[in-house]
Short mmCIF file of C-alpha atoms and ligand atoms in Angstrom, two decimals:
data_model
loop_
_atom_site.label_atom_id
_atom_site.label_comp_id
_atom_site.label_asym_id
_atom_site.label_seq_id
_atom_site.Cartn_x
_atom_site.Cartn_y
_atom_site.Cartn_z
CA MET A 522 19.48 44.33 -32.07
CA LYS A 523 18.64 47.90 -32.97
CA LYS A 524 20.27 48.93 -36.18
CA ASN A 525 22.39 52.03 -36.34
CA TRP A 526 20.29 55.00 -37.58
CA PHE A 527 22.55 55.55 -40.58
CA VAL A 528 22.41 51.91 -41.68
CA GLU A 529 18.67 51.99 -41.26
CA ILE A 530 18.41 55.02 -43.56
CA LEU A 531 20.54 53.44 -46.25
CA LEU A 532 18.50 50.24 -46.23
CA SER A 533 15.12 52.01 -46.39
CA SER A 534 13.44 52.28 -49.78
CA ILE A 535 14.37 55.95 -50.14
CA GLY A 536 17.88 55.28 -48.79
CA LYS A 537 18.51 52.67 -51.47
CA LYS A 538 17.32 55.14 -54.07
CA LEU A 539 19.63 57.81 -52.69
CA LEU A 540 22.56 55.41 -53.07
CA MET A 541 21.49 54.69 -56.65
CA ALA A 542 21.18 58.39 -57.37
CA ILE A 543 24.51 59.47 -55.88
CA THR A 544 26.50 56.64 -57.48
CA GLY A 545 24.60 57.00 -60.77
CA PHE A 546 25.26 60.72 -60.91
CA SER A 547 28.94 60.10 -60.18
CA PHE A 548 29.01 57.74 -63.16
CA CYS A 549 27.54 60.53 -65.28
CA LEU A 550 30.44 62.77 -64.21
CA PHE A 551 32.87 59.94 -64.95
CA LEU A 552 31.34 59.44 -68.41
CA THR A 553 31.77 63.15 -69.12
CA ALA A 554 35.44 63.07 -68.18
CA HIS A 555 36.00 59.79 -70.03
CA LEU A 556 34.35 61.15 -73.18
CA ILE A 557 36.40 64.34 -73.15
CA GLY A 558 39.53 62.22 -72.79
CA ASN A 559 38.60 59.84 -75.57
CA LEU A 560 37.87 62.69 -77.99
CA THR A 561 41.64 63.09 -78.23
CA LEU A 562 41.52 59.99 -80.47
CA TYR A 563 40.32 62.33 -83.24
CA GLY A 564 43.59 64.22 -82.88
CA GLY A 565 45.54 61.17 -84.06
CA LYS A 566 47.99 58.78 -82.50
CA PHE A 567 50.38 61.23 -80.83
CA PHE A 568 47.71 63.52 -79.48
CA PHE A 569 45.92 60.54 -77.89
CA LEU A 570 49.10 59.05 -76.49
CA SER A 571 50.14 62.35 -74.94
CA TYR A 572 46.71 62.50 -73.23
CA VAL A 573 47.19 58.95 -71.92
CA THR A 574 50.67 59.71 -70.65
CA ARG A 575 49.48 62.81 -68.80
CA LEU A 576 46.51 60.93 -67.35
CA HIS A 577 48.78 58.21 -66.02
CA SER A 578 51.25 60.73 -64.66
CA LEU A 579 48.55 61.68 -62.13
CA GLY A 580 49.69 58.52 -60.34
CA ILE A 581 48.03 57.97 -56.99
CA ILE A 582 45.06 60.20 -57.91
CA ILE A 583 44.18 57.76 -60.69
CA ASN A 584 44.42 54.81 -58.31
CA ILE A 585 42.11 56.52 -55.82
CA ALA A 586 39.65 57.37 -58.59
CA GLU A 587 39.68 53.74 -59.75
CA ILE A 588 38.98 52.45 -56.26
CA CYS A 589 36.12 54.96 -55.86
CA LEU A 590 34.65 53.89 -59.20
CA LEU A 591 34.89 50.23 -58.24
CA PHE A 592 33.27 50.87 -54.88
CA MET A 593 30.46 52.90 -56.47
CA ALA A 594 29.94 50.22 -59.12
CA ILE A 595 29.51 47.59 -56.41
CA VAL A 596 26.98 49.80 -54.58
CA HIS A 597 25.11 50.79 -57.76
CA ILE A 598 24.91 47.27 -59.17
CA GLY A 599 24.21 45.63 -55.82
CA MET A 600 21.43 48.08 -54.94
CA GLY A 601 20.10 47.91 -58.51
CA CYS A 602 19.76 44.14 -58.26
CA LEU A 603 18.19 44.39 -54.79
CA LEU A 604 15.64 46.95 -56.04
CA PHE A 605 14.86 44.75 -59.03
CA TYR A 606 14.35 41.72 -56.78
CA GLU A 607 12.19 43.55 -54.23
CA ASN A 608 10.10 45.27 -56.87
CA THR A 609 9.41 42.01 -58.67
CA LYS A 610 8.41 40.45 -55.36
CA ALA A 611 6.02 43.33 -54.61
CA ARG A 612 3.70 42.09 -57.38
CA PRO A 613 3.72 38.28 -57.23
CA ILE A 614 0.68 37.89 -59.50
CA LYS A 615 1.17 39.77 -62.75
CA TYR A 616 -1.53 41.52 -64.74
CA ALA A 617 -2.96 39.67 -67.73
CA ILE A 618 -2.51 42.89 -69.66
CA LYS A 619 -0.58 45.91 -68.52
CA VAL A 620 -0.64 49.07 -70.56
CA SER A 621 1.41 52.14 -69.76
CA GLY A 622 -0.59 55.27 -69.10
CA GLY A 623 2.21 57.30 -70.66
CA GLY A 624 4.41 57.78 -67.59
CA ARG A 625 7.11 55.25 -68.39
CA THR A 626 9.75 55.79 -71.04
CA ILE A 627 11.96 53.30 -72.90
CA GLY A 628 14.68 54.28 -70.45
CA SER A 629 12.69 53.95 -67.24
CA SER A 630 11.09 50.63 -68.13
CA THR A 631 14.38 48.98 -69.04
CA MET A 632 16.65 50.22 -66.22
CA PRO A 633 17.50 46.80 -64.71
CA TYR A 634 18.08 45.23 -68.14
CA THR A 635 20.16 48.05 -69.63
CA GLY A 636 21.99 48.18 -66.30
CA LEU A 637 22.87 44.49 -66.31
CA PHE A 638 23.96 44.73 -69.92
CA LEU A 639 26.24 47.63 -68.96
CA PHE A 640 27.71 45.52 -66.19
CA LEU A 641 28.69 42.83 -68.71
CA PHE A 642 29.88 45.50 -71.12
CA ILE A 643 32.10 47.12 -68.50
CA ILE A 644 33.75 43.76 -67.71
CA MET A 645 34.45 43.17 -71.39
CA HIS A 646 35.61 46.76 -71.86
CA LEU A 647 38.10 46.41 -68.99
CA PHE A 648 39.45 43.17 -70.46
CA ASN A 649 39.79 44.91 -73.83
CA PHE A 650 41.72 47.95 -72.66
CA HIS A 651 42.60 47.74 -68.97
CA PHE A 652 43.78 44.22 -68.12
CA VAL A 653 46.07 43.97 -71.14
CA ASP A 654 49.79 43.81 -71.56
CA LYS A 655 50.75 47.38 -72.35
CA GLY A 656 54.46 46.58 -72.55
CA GLU A 657 54.63 45.53 -76.17
CA LYS A 658 51.91 47.60 -77.82
CA THR A 659 50.95 51.21 -77.21
CA ILE A 660 47.39 51.73 -76.00
CA TYR A 661 46.67 53.43 -79.34
CA LYS A 662 47.65 50.23 -81.16
CA ILE A 663 45.50 48.15 -78.79
CA VAL A 664 42.50 50.38 -79.49
CA THR A 665 42.93 50.35 -83.26
CA ASP A 666 43.55 46.58 -83.30
CA ILE A 667 40.36 45.83 -81.37
CA LEU A 668 38.33 48.28 -83.43
CA SER A 669 39.52 46.78 -86.69
CA ASN A 670 37.28 43.84 -85.84
CA PRO A 671 33.76 44.58 -87.17
CA PHE A 672 32.20 42.59 -84.31
CA TYR A 673 33.75 44.90 -81.72
CA VAL A 674 32.80 48.00 -83.71
CA ALA A 675 29.17 46.90 -83.82
CA PHE A 676 29.22 45.85 -80.19
CA TYR A 677 30.71 49.11 -78.93
CA ILE A 678 28.21 51.18 -80.91
CA PHE A 679 25.34 49.08 -79.57
CA ALA A 680 26.63 49.38 -76.00
CA MET A 681 26.84 53.17 -76.25
CA GLY A 682 23.20 53.21 -77.36
CA VAL A 683 22.37 51.22 -74.24
CA VAL A 684 24.28 53.68 -72.03
CA ALA A 685 22.32 56.54 -73.62
CA ILE A 686 19.01 54.78 -72.90
CA HIS A 687 19.99 54.03 -69.28
CA VAL A 688 21.07 57.61 -68.64
CA SER A 689 18.06 59.12 -70.45
CA HIS A 690 16.01 58.04 -67.42
CA GLY A 691 18.80 58.05 -64.87
CA PHE A 692 19.75 61.69 -65.20
CA TRP A 693 16.44 63.35 -64.32
CA SER A 694 15.67 60.49 -61.91
CA VAL A 695 18.67 61.55 -59.79
CA PHE A 696 17.11 64.97 -59.25
CA GLN A 697 13.66 63.59 -58.46
CA THR A 698 15.16 61.10 -55.97
CA LEU A 699 17.18 63.82 -54.24
CA GLY A 700 13.97 65.84 -53.92
CA LEU A 701 15.18 68.46 -56.38
CA ASN A 702 11.95 68.57 -58.33
CA HIS A 703 11.04 72.21 -58.77
CA PRO A 704 8.32 73.41 -61.14
CA LYS A 705 10.65 76.07 -62.57
CA TYR A 706 13.74 73.90 -63.11
CA MET A 707 12.40 70.41 -63.77
CA PRO A 708 11.70 70.93 -67.50
CA LEU A 709 15.29 72.18 -67.91
CA ILE A 710 16.71 69.23 -65.95
CA LYS A 711 14.74 66.79 -68.14
CA ASN A 712 16.01 68.45 -71.30
CA ILE A 713 19.59 68.44 -70.05
CA GLY A 714 19.18 64.72 -69.30
CA ILE A 715 18.03 63.98 -72.85
CA ALA A 716 20.77 66.16 -74.36
CA PHE A 717 23.37 64.52 -72.10
CA SER A 718 22.34 61.01 -73.10
CA ILE A 719 22.41 61.93 -76.81
CA ILE A 720 25.85 63.50 -76.43
CA ILE A 721 27.15 60.44 -74.56
CA GLY A 722 25.60 58.03 -77.10
CA ILE A 723 26.84 59.84 -80.20
CA GLY A 724 30.09 61.05 -78.65
CA PHE A 725 31.27 57.57 -77.66
CA GLY A 726 29.40 55.74 -80.43
CA PHE A 727 31.12 57.60 -83.25
CA ILE A 728 34.62 56.78 -82.02
CA PRO A 729 34.58 53.10 -83.16
CA ILE A 730 33.26 54.17 -86.58
CA TYR A 731 35.98 56.81 -86.98
CA ILE A 732 38.76 54.51 -85.80
CA SER A 733 37.70 51.59 -88.01
CA LEU A 734 37.40 53.81 -91.08
CA PHE A 735 40.23 56.31 -90.76
CA ALA A 736 42.85 55.07 -88.30
CA MET B 1119 -28.91 60.34 -78.87
CA ILE B 1120 -29.16 57.03 -77.10
CA LYS B 1121 -26.73 54.47 -78.40
CA ASN B 1122 -26.41 50.87 -77.27
CA ILE B 1123 -23.34 48.69 -77.57
CA ASN B 1124 -22.59 44.99 -77.11
CA LEU B 1125 -19.53 43.94 -75.14
CA THR B 1126 -17.61 40.83 -74.26
CA LEU B 1127 -16.21 40.95 -70.73
CA LYS B 1128 -13.39 38.77 -69.46
CA ILE B 1129 -13.56 39.16 -65.70
CA TRP B 1130 -11.24 37.83 -62.99
CA ARG B 1131 -13.20 35.50 -60.72
CA GLN B 1132 -11.72 34.32 -57.46
CA ASP B 1133 -13.83 32.82 -54.69
CA ALA B 1134 -11.58 33.55 -51.74
CA PRO B 1135 -8.11 34.96 -50.97
CA ASP B 1136 -6.47 31.53 -50.91
CA LYS B 1137 -8.35 30.08 -53.91
CA GLU B 1138 -7.06 29.99 -57.46
CA GLY B 1139 -8.55 32.67 -59.67
CA ARG B 1140 -9.45 32.53 -63.37
CA PHE B 1141 -10.92 34.68 -66.12
CA GLU B 1142 -14.55 34.08 -67.07
CA THR B 1143 -16.30 35.45 -70.10
CA TYR B 1144 -19.61 37.31 -69.98
CA GLU B 1145 -21.68 38.97 -72.67
CA ALA B 1146 -23.07 42.42 -71.88
CA ASN B 1147 -25.61 43.27 -74.55
CA GLU B 1148 -27.60 46.41 -75.28
CA ILE B 1149 -25.50 48.55 -72.94
CA SER B 1150 -26.35 52.26 -73.11
CA THR B 1151 -23.26 54.41 -73.68
CA ASP B 1152 -24.69 56.89 -71.18
CA ILE B 1153 -24.29 54.62 -68.17
CA SER B 1154 -21.19 54.24 -66.02
CA PHE B 1155 -18.87 51.26 -65.92
CA LEU B 1156 -20.19 50.13 -62.54
CA GLU B 1157 -23.78 50.44 -63.75
CA MET B 1158 -22.81 48.19 -66.65
CA LEU B 1159 -21.49 45.64 -64.12
CA ASP B 1160 -24.78 46.02 -62.17
CA ILE B 1161 -26.67 44.98 -65.31
CA VAL B 1162 -24.42 41.95 -65.76
CA ASN B 1163 -24.94 41.05 -62.10
CA GLU B 1164 -28.73 41.38 -62.34
CA LYS B 1165 -28.67 38.85 -65.14
CA LEU B 1166 -26.48 36.53 -63.03
CA ILE B 1167 -28.96 36.81 -60.15
CA ILE B 1168 -31.85 35.83 -62.44
CA GLU B 1169 -29.80 32.86 -63.62
CA GLY B 1170 -29.13 31.93 -60.00
CA LYS B 1171 -25.37 32.39 -60.35
CA ASP B 1172 -22.79 33.96 -58.05
CA ILE B 1173 -22.53 37.70 -58.77
CA ILE B 1174 -19.29 39.48 -59.61
CA ALA B 1175 -17.98 41.17 -56.47
CA PHE B 1176 -16.60 44.71 -56.86
CA ASP B 1177 -16.03 47.57 -54.44
CA ASN B 1178 -17.94 50.84 -54.66
CA ASP B 1179 -19.63 53.38 -52.46
CA CYS B 1180 -20.24 57.00 -53.45
CA ARG B 1181 -20.23 56.46 -57.23
CA GLU B 1182 -19.37 60.10 -57.66
CA GLY B 1183 -15.61 59.91 -57.65
CA ILE B 1184 -14.92 61.12 -54.12
CA CYS B 1185 -14.74 58.17 -51.73
CA GLY B 1186 -11.95 56.09 -53.26
CA MET B 1187 -13.74 52.80 -52.79
CA CYS B 1188 -14.06 51.66 -56.42
CA GLY B 1189 -11.31 50.51 -58.74
CA ALA B 1190 -10.31 47.69 -61.04
CA VAL B 1191 -7.90 47.33 -63.92
CA ILE B 1192 -9.67 47.77 -67.27
CA ASN B 1193 -7.73 46.59 -70.31
CA GLY B 1194 -4.48 47.11 -68.43
CA ARG B 1195 -5.37 50.52 -66.99
CA PRO B 1196 -6.37 51.02 -63.33
CA HIS B 1197 -9.72 52.93 -63.31
CA GLY B 1198 -9.90 52.51 -67.10
CA PRO B 1199 -8.60 54.50 -70.05
CA GLN B 1200 -9.89 57.96 -69.10
CA ARG B 1201 -7.39 60.23 -67.29
CA GLY B 1202 -8.35 61.80 -63.99
CA THR B 1203 -11.40 59.58 -63.52
CA THR B 1204 -12.39 56.93 -61.01
CA LEU B 1205 -13.96 53.74 -62.33
CA CYS B 1206 -17.42 54.83 -61.08
CA GLN B 1207 -17.12 58.01 -63.17
CA LEU B 1208 -16.02 56.21 -66.31
CA HIS B 1209 -18.78 56.12 -68.90
CA MET B 1210 -19.45 53.45 -71.46
CA ARG B 1211 -19.15 55.98 -74.31
CA HIS B 1212 -15.38 55.42 -74.04
CA PHE B 1213 -15.87 51.88 -75.35
CA SER B 1214 -16.87 50.73 -78.80
CA ASP B 1215 -19.38 48.19 -80.06
CA ASN B 1216 -18.20 44.54 -79.86
CA GLU B 1217 -15.17 45.49 -77.78
CA VAL B 1218 -13.56 42.85 -75.56
CA ILE B 1219 -12.91 44.29 -72.10
CA ILE B 1220 -10.55 42.58 -69.67
CA ILE B 1221 -11.27 43.37 -66.02
CA GLU B 1222 -8.78 42.46 -63.28
CA PRO B 1223 -8.35 43.44 -59.64
CA PHE B 1224 -5.63 45.86 -58.48
CA ARG B 1225 -2.52 43.73 -58.05
CA ALA B 1226 0.23 44.12 -55.45
CA ALA B 1227 1.60 41.85 -52.73
CA PRO B 1228 0.00 43.98 -49.96
CA PHE B 1229 -3.39 44.05 -51.80
CA LYS B 1230 -4.77 40.54 -51.27
CA VAL B 1231 -7.79 39.66 -53.38
CA ILE B 1232 -10.80 39.13 -51.10
CA LYS B 1233 -13.19 38.08 -53.84
CA ASP B 1234 -13.23 38.67 -57.61
CA LEU B 1235 -12.39 42.37 -58.08
CA VAL B 1236 -12.44 43.27 -54.38
CA VAL B 1237 -8.99 43.72 -52.84
CA ASP B 1238 -7.97 44.40 -49.26
CA ARG B 1239 -6.48 47.90 -49.15
CA GLY B 1240 -6.18 47.86 -45.36
CA SER B 1241 -2.42 48.43 -45.77
CA LEU B 1242 -3.19 52.03 -46.80
CA ASP B 1243 -5.19 52.45 -43.58
CA GLU B 1244 -2.22 51.01 -41.70
CA LEU B 1245 -0.08 53.76 -43.20
CA ILE B 1246 -2.55 56.43 -42.07
CA LYS B 1247 -2.63 54.90 -38.58
CA THR B 1248 1.16 54.92 -38.50
CA TYR B 1249 1.44 58.71 -38.76
CA GLY B 1250 -0.98 60.08 -41.34
CA TYR B 1251 -2.33 62.57 -38.83
CA ILE B 1252 -1.44 65.51 -36.57
CA SER B 1253 -1.69 65.52 -32.78
CA VAL B 1254 -3.74 68.34 -31.25
CA ASN B 1255 -5.42 68.80 -27.91
CA THR B 1256 -9.18 68.92 -28.02
CA GLY B 1257 -11.02 72.01 -26.86
CA GLY B 1258 -12.64 75.00 -28.47
CA ALA B 1259 -12.07 75.10 -32.22
CA PRO B 1260 -9.43 77.73 -33.06
CA ASP B 1261 -10.31 80.55 -35.40
CA GLY B 1262 -9.85 79.41 -39.00
CA ASN B 1263 -7.62 82.36 -39.84
CA ALA B 1264 -5.60 82.40 -36.62
CA ILE B 1265 -2.52 81.05 -38.43
CA PRO B 1266 -2.00 82.78 -41.78
CA ILE B 1267 -1.05 80.37 -44.59
CA PRO B 1268 0.03 81.71 -47.99
CA GLU B 1269 -2.43 80.88 -50.71
CA GLU B 1270 0.17 79.00 -52.77
CA ILE B 1271 1.03 76.71 -49.84
CA ALA B 1272 -2.63 76.11 -49.05
CA GLU B 1273 -3.22 75.15 -52.68
CA LYS B 1274 -0.30 72.72 -52.72
CA ALA B 1275 -1.47 71.11 -49.50
CA MET B 1276 -4.97 70.88 -50.93
CA ASP B 1277 -3.70 69.26 -54.14
CA ALA B 1278 -1.95 66.60 -52.05
CA ALA B 1279 -4.98 66.23 -49.78
CA SER B 1280 -7.19 65.48 -52.77
CA CYS B 1281 -5.87 61.89 -52.63
CA ILE B 1282 -8.86 59.63 -52.03
CA GLY B 1283 -6.76 56.60 -51.08
CA CYS B 1284 -8.11 54.39 -53.85
CA GLY B 1285 -4.76 52.57 -54.35
CA ALA B 1286 -4.58 53.10 -58.12
CA CYS B 1287 -1.04 54.51 -57.71
CA VAL B 1288 0.08 51.17 -56.26
CA ALA B 1289 -1.88 49.25 -58.91
CA SER B 1290 -0.34 51.23 -61.77
CA CYS B 1291 3.21 51.31 -60.44
CA PRO B 1292 5.45 48.78 -62.21
CA ASN B 1293 7.07 48.23 -58.79
CA ALA B 1294 3.82 48.22 -56.76
CA SER B 1295 5.22 51.12 -54.75
CA ALA B 1296 3.00 53.27 -52.54
CA MET B 1297 5.21 56.35 -52.76
CA LEU B 1298 2.57 58.59 -54.33
CA PHE B 1299 0.16 57.77 -51.51
CA VAL B 1300 2.81 58.31 -48.82
CA GLY B 1301 4.10 61.39 -50.67
CA ALA B 1302 0.61 62.88 -50.80
CA LYS B 1303 -0.01 62.34 -47.09
CA VAL B 1304 3.43 63.58 -46.01
CA SER B 1305 3.17 66.62 -48.32
CA HIS B 1306 -0.35 67.50 -47.28
CA LEU B 1307 0.61 67.59 -43.60
CA SER B 1308 4.18 68.87 -43.73
CA LEU B 1309 3.28 71.86 -45.90
CA LEU B 1310 0.99 73.24 -43.21
CA PRO B 1311 2.11 74.76 -39.89
CA GLN B 1312 -0.01 72.32 -37.88
CA GLY B 1313 1.67 69.34 -39.54
CA LYS B 1314 5.23 70.70 -39.57
CA ILE B 1315 5.65 70.06 -35.84
CA GLU B 1316 5.72 66.28 -36.29
CA ALA B 1317 7.03 66.30 -39.87
CA ALA B 1318 10.34 64.53 -39.17
CA ARG B 1319 8.89 61.75 -37.04
CA ARG B 1320 6.00 61.31 -39.48
CA VAL B 1321 8.05 60.86 -42.62
CA LEU B 1322 10.45 58.38 -41.00
CA ALA B 1323 7.60 56.33 -39.52
CA MET B 1324 5.52 56.25 -42.71
CA VAL B 1325 8.41 55.30 -45.01
CA LYS B 1326 9.47 52.54 -42.63
CA LYS B 1327 5.92 51.24 -42.43
CA ALA B 1328 5.50 51.23 -46.22
CA ASP B 1329 8.75 49.24 -46.52
CA ASN B 1330 7.67 46.76 -43.85
CA ILE B 1331 4.27 46.20 -45.44
CA GLY B 1332 6.07 45.07 -48.58
CA PHE B 1333 5.31 47.80 -51.11
CA GLY B 1334 7.96 48.10 -53.84
CA ASN B 1335 10.56 50.85 -54.21
CA CYS B 1336 9.79 53.90 -56.33
CA THR B 1337 11.94 54.14 -59.47
CA ASN B 1338 10.37 57.34 -60.81
CA GLU B 1339 8.35 55.64 -63.54
CA LYS B 1340 5.62 58.34 -63.31
CA GLU B 1341 2.85 55.80 -63.99
CA CYS B 1342 1.13 56.74 -60.68
CA GLU B 1343 0.83 60.39 -61.65
CA VAL B 1344 -0.83 59.65 -64.99
CA THR B 1345 -3.16 57.08 -63.40
CA CYS B 1346 -4.22 58.94 -60.24
CA PRO B 1347 -7.91 59.87 -60.57
CA LYS B 1348 -7.15 63.04 -58.60
CA GLN B 1349 -4.03 63.73 -60.67
CA VAL B 1350 -1.78 64.03 -57.61
CA SER B 1351 1.65 65.03 -58.92
CA ILE B 1352 4.96 63.23 -58.34
CA GLU B 1353 6.24 66.57 -57.05
CA ASN B 1354 4.79 65.17 -53.84
CA ILE B 1355 7.20 62.21 -54.05
CA ALA B 1356 10.10 64.63 -54.47
CA ARG B 1357 8.83 66.53 -51.41
CA LEU B 1358 8.62 63.21 -49.55
CA ASN B 1359 12.25 62.49 -50.47
CA ARG B 1360 13.22 65.99 -49.35
CA GLU B 1361 11.37 65.63 -46.05
CA PHE B 1362 13.01 62.22 -45.57
CA ILE B 1363 16.52 63.57 -46.17
CA LYS B 1364 15.82 66.51 -43.83
CA ALA B 1365 14.45 64.19 -41.14
CA CYS B 1366 17.40 61.81 -41.44
CA PHE B 1367 20.24 64.29 -41.41
CA CYS B 1368 18.89 67.54 -39.93
CA SER B 1369 16.64 66.37 -37.10
CA THR B 1370 17.03 64.30 -33.96
CA ALA B 1371 14.11 62.05 -34.89
CA LYS B 1372 14.92 58.38 -35.47
C1 HEM C 1468 26.95 48.38 -64.45
C2 HEM C 1468 25.77 47.96 -64.25
C3 HEM C 1468 24.60 48.83 -63.94
C4 HEM C 1468 23.46 48.38 -63.41
C5 HEM C 1468 23.15 46.96 -63.04
C6 HEM C 1468 22.57 49.51 -63.25
C7 HEM C 1468 21.28 49.43 -62.77
C8 HEM C 1468 20.52 50.49 -62.45
C9 HEM C 1468 19.22 50.41 -61.89
C10 HEM C 1468 18.44 49.13 -61.60
C11 HEM C 1468 18.80 51.65 -61.63
C12 HEM C 1468 17.54 51.99 -60.90
C13 HEM C 1468 16.55 52.66 -61.69
C14 HEM C 1468 15.84 53.62 -60.82
O1 HEM C 1468 15.87 53.42 -59.58
O2 HEM C 1468 15.27 54.54 -61.34
C15 HEM C 1468 19.84 52.54 -62.06
C16 HEM C 1468 19.78 53.88 -61.96
C17 HEM C 1468 20.73 54.71 -62.46
N1 HEM C 1468 21.87 54.35 -63.13
FE1 HEM C 1468 22.54 52.51 -63.39
N2 HEM C 1468 23.19 50.63 -63.67
C18 HEM C 1468 24.45 50.26 -64.11
C19 HEM C 1468 25.39 51.06 -64.64
C20 HEM C 1468 25.26 52.40 -64.74
C21 HEM C 1468 26.22 53.22 -65.39
C22 HEM C 1468 27.49 52.74 -66.10
C23 HEM C 1468 25.76 54.47 -65.25
C24 HEM C 1468 26.49 55.64 -65.80
C25 HEM C 1468 25.96 56.59 -66.41
C26 HEM C 1468 24.51 54.45 -64.52
C27 HEM C 1468 23.73 55.55 -64.17
C28 HEM C 1468 22.55 55.49 -63.48
C29 HEM C 1468 21.79 56.62 -63.03
C30 HEM C 1468 22.17 58.07 -63.21
C31 HEM C 1468 20.66 56.12 -62.35
C32 HEM C 1468 19.56 56.92 -61.69
C33 HEM C 1468 19.51 56.88 -60.20
C34 HEM C 1468 18.12 57.23 -59.74
O3 HEM C 1468 17.15 56.65 -60.24
O4 HEM C 1468 17.98 58.05 -58.86
N3 HEM C 1468 24.23 53.17 -64.24
N4 HEM C 1468 20.88 51.80 -62.57
S1 FES C 1469 -17.28 54.63 -55.73
FE1 FES C 1469 -16.54 56.34 -54.61
S2 FES C 1469 -14.89 56.96 -55.87
FE2 FES C 1469 -15.80 55.45 -57.09
#
């Protein structure tokens, strides 16, 4: 049976990359919004809670956003695993020694591993703060309780480092995959990618430290 | 000044595509640093012939860096440690006395080892046959300047066309992807007016063929660009992606 042209595009090597790029870039936008929201934690209990209340008052919009994120996560993780499998299969006999010529970065060479770690992290993160009984405790209390445990503090800081590493390659890679490599703009895009990953890493990573010390 | 060095070579030996391969150790003594890597292997082979042993098989032809026939992985680097150089143009002055050199064939599922360091790169020819060309009627040759092409475009097309099809991009890619090769061919042709006519059909056919052959998927690792002896840029892969998106969504080609 002849496949539909659109399905055929999405399952081609470039199509899979396009799916990775579009979903990955959407996650970058999500991270930006999520970080801005979480920065209200520095404003103290009431400031944070008023942010949370307003966020939840968006109602159906939040539910739609959650479904979109879930759908994109399935695509991103599914395609990521498929790429990893196919790319491993494309070189069945490994080199005795393989040395980088300087093209790869820590980010690019660890994408599947940092990605899978993030998958596990996201599940844990959701069980920490999403699938919890919010009737008895305020979400502020839930956050401060979890982050009073040194294990969680260390784990969250580590995970934010992993996000930064994943995005340090992912960000510019999106533009290359979409064909937006231009000699005038590419250096800027690469720098924005590095700056973005540092901001994400430090921005999120400092929250557990602040909460455990001062809240 | 003439300088000689002694080397220990660990070379991949494999008798046939379906036979098990293994590393064997050879001593290469009194090697002049002025000779090329392939000439060094010639010397090792001459000694093997005198000893009545099977010589080490490796591909080569022009030995001046233009045909794309040579190539092996030297200490983990396809075409050796020198940037922008084919293996035949790599000189022994880049190695030091008593160095151990590990020599392996290019490795990728579509590149079957034929013997020792010789691999079958027919899959790249398959890609060219698929649509790495333009269709024109024969007849009197048109005037070279009949279609004006801006200098910048001509240069970009020429940069892409400098690909010699050696396969080092595939060998160096952590995913064994052939995207730099396909990107170079698609760019070279689609930049020029003669190639634009079939651009959409070409890019769809070549990407599909590369997938079917079993090359990996590009994940923008940039290893191909730093390994390519002709220093073909990954801008050509971005152009390939662009041409692919255009062909998929803005043309009637399937
Ligand atoms: C949850 C589990 C995740 C897995 C398994 C995963 C895996 C991967 C893999 C394998 C790639 C492909 C690398 C490449 O093609 O260059 C990739 C790319 C990418 N990922 Fe993830 N990732 C995950 C989560 C995330 C998250 C949370 C973000 C949010 C920032 C993200 C952002 C990106 C971006 C921007 C790309 C680049 C797309 C491209 O190369 O064109 N990923 N991911
Ligand atoms: S033998 Fe022709 S490029 Fe090396």
